[in-house]
JSON list of C-alpha atoms in Angstrom, two decimals:
[
{"chain": "A", "resi": 12, "resn": "MET", "atom": "CA", "xyz": [0.00, 0.00, 0.00]},
{"chain": "A", "resi": 13, "resn": "ALA", "atom": "CA", "xyz": [1.29, 3.46, -0.90]},
{"chain": "A", "resi": 14, "resn": "GLU", "atom": "CA", "xyz": [2.36, 5.69, 1.97]},
{"chain": "A", "resi": 15, "resn": "LYS", "atom": "CA", "xyz": [1.13, 9.26, 2.10]},
{"chain": "A", "resi": 16, "resn": "GLY", "atom": "CA", "xyz": [2.79, 11.31, -0.65]},
{"chain": "A", "resi": 17, "resn": "GLN", "atom": "CA", "xyz": [4.00, 8.24, -2.55]},
{"chain": "A", "resi": 18, "resn": "GLU", "atom": "CA", "xyz": [2.86, 7.35, -6.04]},
{"chain": "A", "resi": 19, "resn": "SER", "atom": "CA", "xyz": [1.11, 4.02, -6.54]},
{"chain": "A", "resi": 20, "resn": "TYR", "atom": "CA", "xyz": [1.55, 1.76, -9.57]},
{"chain": "A", "resi": 21, "resn": "ARG", "atom": "CA", "xyz": [-0.09, -1.26, -11.13]},
{"chain": "A", "resi": 22, "resn": "LEU", "atom": "CA", "xyz": [2.20, -4.21, -10.55]},
{"chain": "A", "resi": 23, "resn": "ASP", "atom": "CA", "xyz": [2.78, -4.71, -14.28]},
{"chain": "A", "resi": 24, "resn": "GLN", "atom": "CA", "xyz": [3.62, -0.99, -14.63]},
{"chain": "A", "resi": 25, "resn": "TYR", "atom": "CA", "xyz": [6.09, -1.23, -11.75]},
{"chain": "A", "resi": 26, "resn": "LEU", "atom": "CA", "xyz": [7.83, -4.18, -13.41]},
{"chain": "A", "resi": 27, "resn": "GLN", "atom": "CA", "xyz": [8.04, -2.27, -16.69]},
{"chain": "A", "resi": 28, "resn": "LEU", "atom": "CA", "xyz": [9.80, 0.59, -14.92]},
{"chain": "A", "resi": 29, "resn": "ALA", "atom": "CA", "xyz": [12.04, -1.47, -12.65]},
{"chain": "A", "resi": 30, "resn": "MET", "atom": "CA", "xyz": [13.05, -4.13, -15.19]},
{"chain": "A", "resi": 31, "resn": "GLU", "atom": "CA", "xyz": [12.66, -2.15, -18.43]},
{"chain": "A", "resi": 32, "resn": "VAL", "atom": "CA", "xyz": [10.51, -4.88, -19.98]},
{"chain": "A", "resi": 33, "resn": "SER", "atom": "CA", "xyz": [7.41, -4.64, -22.14]},
{"chain": "A", "resi": 34, "resn": "ARG", "atom": "CA", "xyz": [3.94, -4.75, -20.63]},
{"chain": "A", "resi": 35, "resn": "LYS", "atom": "CA", "xyz": [3.44, -8.19, -22.20]},
{"chain": "A", "resi": 36, "resn": "GLU", "atom": "CA", "xyz": [6.64, -9.49, -20.62]},
{"chain": "A", "resi": 37, "resn": "ALA", "atom": "CA", "xyz": [5.67, -8.00, -17.26]},
{"chain": "A", "resi": 38, "resn": "GLY", "atom": "CA", "xyz": [2.30, -9.77, -17.42]},
{"chain": "A", "resi": 39, "resn": "LYS", "atom": "CA", "xyz": [3.96, -13.11, -18.15]},
{"chain": "A", "resi": 40, "resn": "ILE", "atom": "CA", "xyz": [6.31, -12.72, -15.17]},
{"chain": "A", "resi": 41, "resn": "ILE", "atom": "CA", "xyz": [3.37, -11.97, -12.87]},
{"chain": "A", "resi": 42, "resn": "ARG", "atom": "CA", "xyz": [1.19, -14.84, -14.18]},
{"chain": "A", "resi": 43, "resn": "ASN", "atom": "CA", "xyz": [4.05, -17.28, -13.61]},
{"chain": "A", "resi": 44, "resn": "GLY", "atom": "CA", "xyz": [4.00, -16.44, -9.90]},
{"chain": "A", "resi": 45, "resn": "TRP", "atom": "CA", "xyz": [7.55, -15.12, -9.78]},
{"chain": "A", "resi": 46, "resn": "ILE", "atom": "CA", "xyz": [6.59, -11.92, -7.93]},
{"chain": "A", "resi": 47, "resn": "THR", "atom": "CA", "xyz": [5.94, -11.45, -4.22]},
{"chain": "A", "resi": 48, "resn": "VAL", "atom": "CA", "xyz": [4.81, -8.23, -2.56]},
{"chain": "A", "resi": 49, "resn": "ASN", "atom": "CA", "xyz": [5.57, -7.96, 1.15]},
{"chain": "A", "resi": 50, "resn": "GLY", "atom": "CA", "xyz": [6.06, -11.73, 1.23]},
{"chain": "A", "resi": 51, "resn": "GLU", "atom": "CA", "xyz": [2.82, -12.60, -0.58]},
{"chain": "A", "resi": 52, "resn": "GLU", "atom": "CA", "xyz": [2.74, -14.12, -4.05]},
{"chain": "A", "resi": 53, "resn": "ILE", "atom": "CA", "xyz": [0.81, -11.85, -6.41]},
{"chain": "A", "resi": 54, "resn": "ARG", "atom": "CA", "xyz": [-0.55, -12.95, -9.81]},
{"chain": "A", "resi": 55, "resn": "ALA", "atom": "CA", "xyz": [-2.79, -9.94, -10.54]},
{"chain": "A", "resi": 56, "resn": "ARG", "atom": "CA", "xyz": [-1.36, -7.46, -13.04]},
{"chain": "A", "resi": 57, "resn": "ASP", "atom": "CA", "xyz": [-3.44, -4.59, -11.64]},
{"chain": "A", "resi": 58, "resn": "PHE", "atom": "CA", "xyz": [-2.38, -5.14, -8.01]},
{"chain": "A", "resi": 59, "resn": "LYS", "atom": "CA", "xyz": [-1.44, -1.75, -6.55]},
{"chain": "A", "resi": 60, "resn": "VAL", "atom": "CA", "xyz": [2.11, -1.26, -5.21]},
{"chain": "A", "resi": 61, "resn": "SER", "atom": "CA", "xyz": [4.38, 1.62, -4.24]},
{"chain": "A", "resi": 62, "resn": "GLU", "atom": "CA", "xyz": [8.09, 2.18, -3.69]},
{"chain": "A", "resi": 63, "resn": "SER", "atom": "CA", "xyz": [7.65, 1.47, 0.04]},
{"chain": "A", "resi": 64, "resn": "ASP", "atom": "CA", "xyz": [6.51, -2.11, -0.66]},
{"chain": "A", "resi": 65, "resn": "GLN", "atom": "CA", "xyz": [8.98, -5.00, -0.54]},
{"chain": "A", "resi": 66, "resn": "ILE", "atom": "CA", "xyz": [8.74, -6.40, -4.06]},
{"chain": "A", "resi": 67, "resn": "GLU", "atom": "CA", "xyz": [10.79, -9.45, -5.05]},
{"chain": "A", "resi": 68, "resn": "ILE", "atom": "CA", "xyz": [11.28, -11.58, -8.15]},
{"chain": "A", "resi": 69, "resn": "ASP", "atom": "CA", "xyz": [12.35, -15.14, -7.37]},
{"chain": "A", "resi": 70, "resn": "GLY", "atom": "CA", "xyz": [13.40, -13.95, -3.91]},
{"chain": "A", "resi": 71, "resn": "GLU", "atom": "CA", "xyz": [15.57, -11.10, -5.20]},
{"chain": "A", "resi": 72, "resn": "PRO", "atom": "CA", "xyz": [14.60, -7.49, -4.36]},
{"chain": "A", "resi": 73, "resn": "LEU", "atom": "CA", "xyz": [13.17, -5.52, -7.26]},
{"chain": "A", "resi": 74, "resn": "ILE", "atom": "CA", "xyz": [13.75, -1.82, -6.70]},
{"chain": "A", "resi": 75, "resn": "TYR", "atom": "CA", "xyz": [12.48, 1.15, -8.66]},
{"chain": "A", "resi": 76, "resn": "SER", "atom": "CA", "xyz": [12.70, 4.76, -7.54]},
{"chain": "A", "resi": 77, "resn": "SER", "atom": "CA", "xyz": [10.78, 7.61, -9.12]},
{"chain": "A", "resi": 78, "resn": "GLN", "atom": "CA", "xyz": [13.08, 10.12, -7.41]},
{"chain": "A", "resi": 79, "resn": "PRO", "atom": "CA", "xyz": [14.78, 12.47, -9.90]},
{"chain": "A", "resi": 80, "resn": "ARG", "atom": "CA", "xyz": [18.34, 11.67, -10.93]},
{"chain": "A", "resi": 81, "resn": "TYR", "atom": "CA", "xyz": [21.22, 14.11, -11.32]},
{"chain": "A", "resi": 82, "resn": "PHE", "atom": "CA", "xyz": [24.58, 13.33, -12.96]},
{"chain": "A", "resi": 83, "resn": "MET", "atom": "CA", "xyz": [27.74, 15.15, -13.96]},
{"chain": "A", "resi": 84, "resn": "LEU", "atom": "CA", "xyz": [29.50, 13.75, -17.03]},
{"chain": "A", "resi": 85, "resn": "TYR", "atom": "CA", "xyz": [32.85, 14.59, -18.62]},
{"chain": "A", "resi": 86, "resn": "LYS", "atom": "CA", "xyz": [31.94, 14.66, -22.30]},
{"chain": "A", "resi": 87, "resn": "PRO", "atom": "CA", "xyz": [34.63, 13.59, -24.78]},
{"chain": "A", "resi": 88, "resn": "ALA", "atom": "CA", "xyz": [34.82, 15.03, -28.29]},
{"chain": "A", "resi": 89, "resn": "GLY", "atom": "CA", "xyz": [32.78, 13.23, -30.95]},
{"chain": "A", "resi": 90, "resn": "TYR", "atom": "CA", "xyz": [29.67, 12.66, -28.82]},
{"chain": "A", "resi": 91, "resn": "VAL", "atom": "CA", "xyz": [26.39, 14.49, -29.46]},
{"chain": "A", "resi": 92, "resn": "SER", "atom": "CA", "xyz": [24.25, 15.92, -26.67]},
{"chain": "A", "resi": 93, "resn": "SER", "atom": "CA", "xyz": [21.18, 14.05, -27.86]},
{"chain": "A", "resi": 94, "resn": "HIS", "atom": "CA", "xyz": [19.50, 10.65, -27.75]},
{"chain": "A", "resi": 95, "resn": "ARG", "atom": "CA", "xyz": [19.82, 10.61, -31.56]},
{"chain": "A", "resi": 96, "resn": "HIS", "atom": "CA", "xyz": [23.20, 9.83, -33.09]},
{"chain": "A", "resi": 97, "resn": "ASP", "atom": "CA", "xyz": [23.10, 12.20, -36.09]},
{"chain": "A", "resi": 98, "resn": "GLY", "atom": "CA", "xyz": [26.36, 10.78, -37.48]},
{"chain": "A", "resi": 99, "resn": "HIS", "atom": "CA", "xyz": [28.09, 10.86, -34.07]},
{"chain": "A", "resi": 100, "resn": "ILE", "atom": "CA", "xyz": [27.70, 8.75, -30.92]},
{"chain": "A", "resi": 101, "resn": "SER", "atom": "CA", "xyz": [25.05, 9.80, -28.40]},
{"chain": "A", "resi": 102, "resn": "LEU", "atom": "CA", "xyz": [26.66, 10.69, -25.07]},
{"chain": "A", "resi": 103, "resn": "PHE", "atom": "CA", "xyz": [23.87, 8.68, -23.41]},
{"chain": "A", "resi": 104, "resn": "LYS", "atom": "CA", "xyz": [25.83, 5.61, -24.56]},
{"chain": "A", "resi": 105, "resn": "LEU", "atom": "CA", "xyz": [28.21, 6.49, -21.71]},
{"chain": "A", "resi": 106, "resn": "LEU", "atom": "CA", "xyz": [25.33, 5.93, -19.25]},
{"chain": "A", "resi": 107, "resn": "GLU", "atom": "CA", "xyz": [24.24, 2.52, -20.49]},
{"chain": "A", "resi": 108, "resn": "ASN", "atom": "CA", "xyz": [24.16, 1.11, -16.95]},
{"chain": "A", "resi": 109, "resn": "GLU", "atom": "CA", "xyz": [21.44, 3.59, -15.93]},
{"chain": "A", "resi": 110, "resn": "ARG", "atom": "CA", "xyz": [17.75, 2.67, -16.23]},
{"chain": "A", "resi": 111, "resn": "ALA", "atom": "CA", "xyz": [15.18, 4.52, -18.31]},
{"chain": "A", "resi": 112, "resn": "LEU", "atom": "CA", "xyz": [17.72, 6.54, -20.29]},
{"chain": "A", "resi": 113, "resn": "GLU", "atom": "CA", "xyz": [14.98, 7.98, -22.49]},
{"chain": "A", "resi": 114, "resn": "ARG", "atom": "CA", "xyz": [13.72, 10.00, -19.50]},
{"chain": "A", "resi": 115, "resn": "LEU", "atom": "CA", "xyz": [17.06, 11.75, -19.00]},
{"chain": "A", "resi": 116, "resn": "HIS", "atom": "CA", "xyz": [17.96, 15.01, -20.70]},
{"chain": "A", "resi": 117, "resn": "ILE", "atom": "CA", "xyz": [20.91, 17.40, -20.72]},
{"chain": "A", "resi": 118, "resn": "ALA", "atom": "CA", "xyz": [20.90, 20.70, -18.84]},
{"chain": "A", "resi": 119, "resn": "GLY", "atom": "CA", "xyz": [23.07, 22.74, -21.21]},
{"chain": "A", "resi": 120, "resn": "ARG", "atom": "CA", "xyz": [24.17, 20.91, -24.33]},
{"chain": "A", "resi": 121, "resn": "LEU", "atom": "CA", "xyz": [27.62, 20.95, -25.90]},
{"chain": "A", "resi": 122, "resn": "ASP", "atom": "CA", "xyz": [28.51, 20.62, -29.59]},
{"chain": "A", "resi": 123, "resn": "ALA", "atom": "CA", "xyz": [29.93, 17.31, -30.80]},
{"chain": "A", "resi": 124, "resn": "ASP", "atom": "CA", "xyz": [33.46, 18.72, -31.00]},
{"chain": "A", "resi": 125, "resn": "THR", "atom": "CA", "xyz": [33.30, 20.38, -27.56]},
{"chain": "A", "resi": 126, "resn": "THR", "atom": "CA", "xyz": [34.54, 18.60, -24.44]},
{"chain": "A", "resi": 127, "resn": "GLY", "atom": "CA", "xyz": [33.82, 19.08, -20.76]},
{"chain": "A", "resi": 128, "resn": "MET", "atom": "CA", "xyz": [31.04, 19.19, -18.22]},
{"chain": "A", "resi": 129, "resn": "VAL", "atom": "CA", "xyz": [27.45, 18.34, -18.96]},
{"chain": "A", "resi": 130, "resn": "LEU", "atom": "CA", "xyz": [24.72, 17.94, -16.36]},
{"chain": "A", "resi": 131, "resn": "ILE", "atom": "CA", "xyz": [22.13, 15.23, -16.96]},
{"chain": "A", "resi": 132, "resn": "THR", "atom": "CA", "xyz": [18.81, 14.84, -15.16]},
{"chain": "A", "resi": 133, "resn": "ASP", "atom": "CA", "xyz": [15.15, 13.90, -15.43]},
{"chain": "A", "resi": 134, "resn": "ASP", "atom": "CA", "xyz": [14.12, 16.88, -13.27]},
{"chain": "A", "resi": 135, "resn": "GLY", "atom": "CA", "xyz": [12.81, 19.50, -15.69]},
{"chain": "A", "resi": 136, "resn": "ALA", "atom": "CA", "xyz": [12.41, 22.28, -13.14]},
{"chain": "A", "resi": 137, "resn": "TRP", "atom": "CA", "xyz": [16.00, 21.87, -11.95]},
{"chain": "A", "resi": 138, "resn": "SER", "atom": "CA", "xyz": [17.47, 21.87, -15.44]},
{"chain": "A", "resi": 139, "resn": "HIS", "atom": "CA", "xyz": [15.49, 25.04, -16.22]},
{"chain": "A", "resi": 140, "resn": "ARG", "atom": "CA", "xyz": [17.13, 26.78, -13.24]},
{"chain": "A", "resi": 141, "resn": "VAL", "atom": "CA", "xyz": [20.56, 25.73, -14.51]},
{"chain": "A", "resi": 142, "resn": "THR", "atom": "CA", "xyz": [20.04, 26.72, -18.15]},
{"chain": "A", "resi": 143, "resn": "HIS", "atom": "CA", "xyz": [17.96, 29.89, -17.64]},
{"chain": "A", "resi": 144, "resn": "PRO", "atom": "CA", "xyz": [19.85, 31.88, -14.99]},
{"chain": "A", "resi": 145, "resn": "THR", "atom": "CA", "xyz": [17.98, 35.08, -15.89]},
{"chain": "A", "resi": 146, "resn": "ASP", "atom": "CA", "xyz": [14.89, 33.56, -14.24]},
{"chain": "A", "resi": 147, "resn": "ARG", "atom": "CA", "xyz": [16.70, 33.27, -10.91]},
{"chain": "A", "resi": 148, "resn": "ALA", "atom": "CA", "xyz": [16.27, 35.75, -8.09]},
{"chain": "A", "resi": 149, "resn": "SER", "atom": "CA", "xyz": [19.81, 35.04, -6.87]},
{"chain": "A", "resi": 150, "resn": "ASP", "atom": "CA", "xyz": [23.15, 35.48, -8.64]},
{"chain": "A", "resi": 151, "resn": "ASP", "atom": "CA", "xyz": [23.58, 34.28, -12.20]},
{"chain": "A", "resi": 152, "resn": "ILE", "atom": "CA", "xyz": [25.17, 30.88, -12.81]},
{"chain": "A", "resi": 153, "resn": "GLU", "atom": "CA", "xyz": [28.67, 31.17, -14.22]},
{"chain": "A", "resi": 154, "resn": "LYS", "atom": "CA", "xyz": [29.87, 28.80, -16.94]},
{"chain": "A", "resi": 155, "resn": "VAL", "atom": "CA", "xyz": [33.62, 28.61, -17.49]},
{"chain": "A", "resi": 156, "resn": "TYR", "atom": "CA", "xyz": [35.27, 27.63, -20.78]},
{"chain": "A", "resi": 157, "resn": "GLU", "atom": "CA", "xyz": [38.88, 27.02, -21.79]},
{"chain": "A", "resi": 158, "resn": "ILE", "atom": "CA", "xyz": [39.33, 28.03, -25.41]},
{"chain": "A", "resi": 159, "resn": "GLU", "atom": "CA", "xyz": [42.08, 27.52, -27.99]},
{"chain": "A", "resi": 160, "resn": "LEU", "atom": "CA", "xyz": [41.92, 30.17, -30.71]},
{"chain": "A", "resi": 161, "resn": "ALA", "atom": "CA", "xyz": [42.97, 30.42, -34.33]},
{"chain": "A", "resi": 162, "resn": "ARG", "atom": "CA", "xyz": [44.42, 33.93, -33.93]},
{"chain": "A", "resi": 163, "resn": "LEU", "atom": "CA", "xyz": [46.31, 35.88, -31.29]},
{"chain": "A", "resi": 164, "resn": "MET", "atom": "CA", "xyz": [44.01, 37.37, -28.68]},
{"chain": "A", "resi": 165, "resn": "SER", "atom": "CA", "xyz": [44.37, 41.14, -28.77]},
{"chain": "A", "resi": 166, "resn": "SER", "atom": "CA", "xyz": [43.57, 43.60, -25.98]},
{"chain": "A", "resi": 167, "resn": "GLU", "atom": "CA", "xyz": [40.85, 45.04, -28.22]},
{"chain": "A", "resi": 168, "resn": "MET", "atom": "CA", "xyz": [39.18, 41.64, -28.50]},
{"chain": "A", "resi": 169, "resn": "VAL", "atom": "CA", "xyz": [39.30, 41.22, -24.72]},
{"chain": "A", "resi": 170, "resn": "ALA", "atom": "CA", "xyz": [37.78, 44.65, -24.19]},
{"chain": "A", "resi": 171, "resn": "GLN", "atom": "CA", "xyz": [34.93, 43.87, -26.59]},
{"chain": "A", "resi": 172, "resn": "LEU", "atom": "CA", "xyz": [34.11, 40.56, -24.89]},
{"chain": "A", "resi": 173, "resn": "GLU", "atom": "CA", "xyz": [34.18, 42.17, -21.44]},
{"chain": "A", "resi": 174, "resn": "ALA", "atom": "CA", "xyz": [31.86, 44.96, -22.60]},
{"chain": "A", "resi": 175, "resn": "GLY", "atom": "CA", "xyz": [29.43, 42.67, -24.42]},
{"chain": "A", "resi": 176, "resn": "VAL", "atom": "CA", "xyz": [29.15, 42.02, -28.14]},
{"chain": "A", "resi": 177, "resn": "GLU", "atom": "CA", "xyz": [26.36, 41.94, -30.69]},
{"chain": "A", "resi": 178, "resn": "LEU", "atom": "CA", "xyz": [25.66, 38.49, -32.12]},
{"chain": "A", "resi": 179, "resn": "ARG", "atom": "CA", "xyz": [24.23, 38.08, -35.58]},
{"chain": "A", "resi": 180, "resn": "GLY", "atom": "CA", "xyz": [20.51, 37.38, -35.36]},
{"chain": "A", "resi": 181, "resn": "ASP", "atom": "CA", "xyz": [20.19, 38.52, -31.73]},
{"chain": "A", "resi": 182, "resn": "ASP", "atom": "CA", "xyz": [18.53, 41.78, -30.69]},
{"chain": "A", "resi": 183, "resn": "LEU", "atom": "CA", "xyz": [20.43, 42.18, -27.41]},
{"chain": "A", "resi": 184, "resn": "ILE", "atom": "CA", "xyz": [24.18, 42.36, -26.90]},
{"chain": "A", "resi": 185, "resn": "THR", "atom": "CA", "xyz": [25.70, 39.69, -24.68]},
{"chain": "A", "resi": 186, "resn": "LYS", "atom": "CA", "xyz": [26.23, 40.23, -20.99]},
{"chain": "A", "resi": 187, "resn": "PRO", "atom": "CA", "xyz": [29.80, 41.24, -20.08]},
{"chain": "A", "resi": 188, "resn": "ALA", "atom": "CA", "xyz": [32.13, 38.25, -20.02]},
{"chain": "A", "resi": 189, "resn": "LYS", "atom": "CA", "xyz": [35.20, 37.65, -17.87]},
{"chain": "A", "resi": 190, "resn": "VAL", "atom": "CA", "xyz": [38.35, 36.96, -19.89]},
{"chain": "A", "resi": 191, "resn": "GLU", "atom": "CA", "xyz": [41.59, 35.49, -18.54]},
{"chain": "A", "resi": 192, "resn": "ILE", "atom": "CA", "xyz": [44.55, 35.20, -20.90]},
{"chain": "A", "resi": 193, "resn": "LEU", "atom": "CA", "xyz": [46.21, 31.78, -20.59]},
{"chain": "A", "resi": 194, "resn": "SER", "atom": "CA", "xyz": [48.58, 32.15, -23.55]},
{"chain": "A", "resi": 195, "resn": "GLU", "atom": "CA", "xyz": [48.71, 34.03, -26.85]},
{"chain": "A", "resi": 196, "resn": "ARG", "atom": "CA", "xyz": [46.04, 31.81, -28.34]},
{"chain": "A", "resi": 197, "resn": "GLU", "atom": "CA", "xyz": [44.33, 30.45, -25.22]},
{"chain": "A", "resi": 198, "resn": "ILE", "atom": "CA", "xyz": [41.80, 32.12, -22.93]},
{"chain": "A", "resi": 199, "resn": "ARG", "atom": "CA", "xyz": [39.48, 31.25, -20.09]},
{"chain": "A", "resi": 200, "resn": "LEU", "atom": "CA", "xyz": [36.03, 32.73, -20.69]},
{"chain": "A", "resi": 201, "resn": "THR", "atom": "CA", "xyz": [33.33, 33.02, -18.02]},
{"chain": "A", "resi": 202, "resn": "LEU", "atom": "CA", "xyz": [29.73, 33.62, -19.12]},
{"chain": "A", "resi": 203, "resn": "THR", "atom": "CA", "xyz": [26.42, 34.02, -17.30]},
{"chain": "A", "resi": 204, "resn": "GLU", "atom": "CA", "xyz": [24.25, 33.29, -20.33]},
{"chain": "A", "resi": 205, "resn": "GLY", "atom": "CA", "xyz": [23.53, 30.23, -22.42]},
{"chain": "A", "resi": 206, "resn": "ARG", "atom": "CA", "xyz": [22.67, 31.39, -25.93]},
{"chain": "A", "resi": 207, "resn": "TYR", "atom": "CA", "xyz": [22.90, 29.09, -28.93]},
{"chain": "A", "resi": 208, "resn": "HIS", "atom": "CA", "xyz": [26.59, 28.45, -29.82]},
{"chain": "A", "resi": 209, "resn": "GLN", "atom": "CA", "xyz": [27.36, 31.54, -27.75]},
{"chain": "A", "resi": 210, "resn": "VAL", "atom": "CA", "xyz": [31.10, 31.06, -27.20]},
{"chain": "A", "resi": 211, "resn": "LYS", "atom": "CA", "xyz": [31.87, 30.43, -30.87]},
{"chain": "A", "resi": 212, "resn": "ARG", "atom": "CA", "xyz": [29.63, 33.28, -31.98]},
{"chain": "A", "resi": 213, "resn": "MET", "atom": "CA", "xyz": [31.18, 35.72, -29.50]},
{"chain": "A", "resi": 214, "resn": "LEU", "atom": "CA", "xyz": [34.71, 34.96, -30.65]},
{"chain": "A", "resi": 215, "resn": "ALA", "atom": "CA", "xyz": [33.62, 35.24, -34.28]},
{"chain": "A", "resi": 216, "resn": "ALA", "atom": "CA", "xyz": [32.03, 38.62, -33.51]},
{"chain": "A", "resi": 217, "resn": "VAL", "atom": "CA", "xyz": [35.39, 40.02, -32.35]},
{"chain": "A", "resi": 218, "resn": "GLY", "atom": "CA", "xyz": [37.26, 38.60, -35.34]},
{"chain": "A", "resi": 219, "resn": "ASN", "atom": "CA", "xyz": [38.63, 35.34, -33.99]},
{"chain": "A", "resi": 220, "resn": "HIS", "atom": "CA", "xyz": [37.78, 31.65, -34.37]},
{"chain": "A", "resi": 221, "resn": "VAL", "atom": "CA", "xyz": [37.46, 28.84, -31.82]},
{"chain": "A", "resi": 222, "resn": "GLU", "atom": "CA", "xyz": [39.73, 25.87, -32.59]},
{"chain": "A", "resi": 223, "resn": "ARG", "atom": "CA", "xyz": [39.07, 23.91, -29.39]},
{"chain": "A", "resi": 224, "resn": "LEU", "atom": "CA", "xyz": [36.44, 24.41, -26.70]},
{"chain": "A", "resi": 225, "resn": "HIS", "atom": "CA", "xyz": [36.20, 22.86, -23.24]},
{"chain": "A", "resi": 226, "resn": "ARG", "atom": "CA", "xyz": [33.68, 23.60, -20.48]},
{"chain": "A", "resi": 227, "resn": "SER", "atom": "CA", "xyz": [35.33, 23.17, -17.09]},
{"chain": "A", "resi": 228, "resn": "GLN", "atom": "CA", "xyz": [32.77, 24.56, -14.68]},
{"chain": "A", "resi": 229, "resn": "ILE", "atom": "CA", "xyz": [29.04, 25.24, -14.21]},
{"chain": "A", "resi": 230, "resn": "GLY", "atom": "CA", "xyz": [28.24, 27.31, -11.14]},
{"chain": "A", "resi": 231, "resn": "HIS", "atom": "CA", "xyz": [29.87, 25.70, -8.10]},
{"chain": "A", "resi": 232, "resn": "LEU", "atom": "CA", "xyz": [30.59, 22.43, -9.93]},
{"chain": "A", "resi": 233, "resn": "THR", "atom": "CA", "xyz": [33.95, 21.49, -11.45]},
{"chain": "A", "resi": 234, "resn": "LEU", "atom": "CA", "xyz": [35.18, 18.31, -13.14]},
{"chain": "A", "resi": 235, "resn": "ASP", "atom": "CA", "xyz": [37.64, 17.61, -10.34]},
{"chain": "A", "resi": 236, "resn": "GLY", "atom": "CA", "xyz": [38.38, 13.86, -10.26]},
{"chain": "A", "resi": 237, "resn": "LEU", "atom": "CA", "xyz": [36.48, 12.88, -13.41]},
{"chain": "A", "resi": 238, "resn": "ARG", "atom": "CA", "xyz": [38.22, 11.63, -16.54]},
{"chain": "A", "resi": 239, "resn": "GLU", "atom": "CA", "xyz": [36.88, 11.85, -20.10]},
{"chain": "A", "resi": 240, "resn": "GLY", "atom": "CA", "xyz": [33.85, 9.60, -20.54]},
{"chain": "A", "resi": 241, "resn": "GLU", "atom": "CA", "xyz": [33.27, 9.19, -16.80]},
{"chain": "A", "resi": 242, "resn": "TYR", "atom": "CA", "xyz": [30.25, 10.38, -14.84]},
{"chain": "A", "resi": 243, "resn": "ARG", "atom": "CA", "xyz": [28.97, 10.42, -11.27]},
{"chain": "A", "resi": 244, "resn": "PRO", "atom": "CA", "xyz": [25.76, 11.25, -9.41]},
{"chain": "A", "resi": 245, "resn": "LEU", "atom": "CA", "xyz": [25.58, 14.72, -7.87]},
{"chain": "A", "resi": 246, "resn": "THR", "atom": "CA", "xyz": [25.41, 15.00, -4.10]},
{"chain": "A", "resi": 247, "resn": "GLU", "atom": "CA", "xyz": [22.39, 16.50, -2.37]},
{"chain": "A", "resi": 248, "resn": "ALA", "atom": "CA", "xyz": [24.38, 19.64, -1.57]},
{"chain": "A", "resi": 249, "resn": "GLU", "atom": "CA", "xyz": [25.48, 20.00, -5.21]},
{"chain": "A", "resi": 250, "resn": "ILE", "atom": "CA", "xyz": [21.89, 19.63, -6.42]},
{"chain": "A", "resi": 251, "resn": "LYS", "atom": "CA", "xyz": [20.58, 22.23, -3.98]},
{"chain": "A", "resi": 252, "resn": "GLY", "atom": "CA", "xyz": [23.32, 24.66, -5.03]},
{"chain": "A", "resi": 253, "resn": "PHE", "atom": "CA", "xyz": [21.30, 25.72, -8.07]}
]
């Protein structure tokens, strides 16, 4: 029986979610008497269960949680930020051990050739807070990029980026960026917006071209400890930081 505030499920629906099987397959498992709920064998597909029930298949616990999931992933180059491949590999292939991948989405996509941090979740409200900082009452969320450029970075280019630039097709100039010179052709750029292809368009607007792009930080989160292709769940404190 569902506790107060918990969602209830038909038993066949619960099996579909927990085991990622079809409804037909779930029905067969139930009819064969392989499922017990709180120690009682259940053969009715429409039997109501919740996440607080002890559900077992052949004596092994069967666990499904509807709680939202939050991951940080270090995206390698060559992966697309989409469930569709589009000529490249979907970065969701790196999360093959996670259930119900189709419910996950990316909070702030990166181009196929861009590396670095992506945040992945099935919590739409949370991802909206991350990707639309202008809707927040508190400080904007900073996104930090390391960039390798085709041309030398001049002081005039830096001044333009720090003042805000006009992007083709956009009515408003960008918010002022923070620019740190790493070498003659490398900079660290900090933005508080998330416009379409913003970094590449900003550098093009000041007469330069991005050769390599890496996102190292979103808000309070960094990639510390992760290697390319690896991911980890976010902690409760990290989730609440947005």
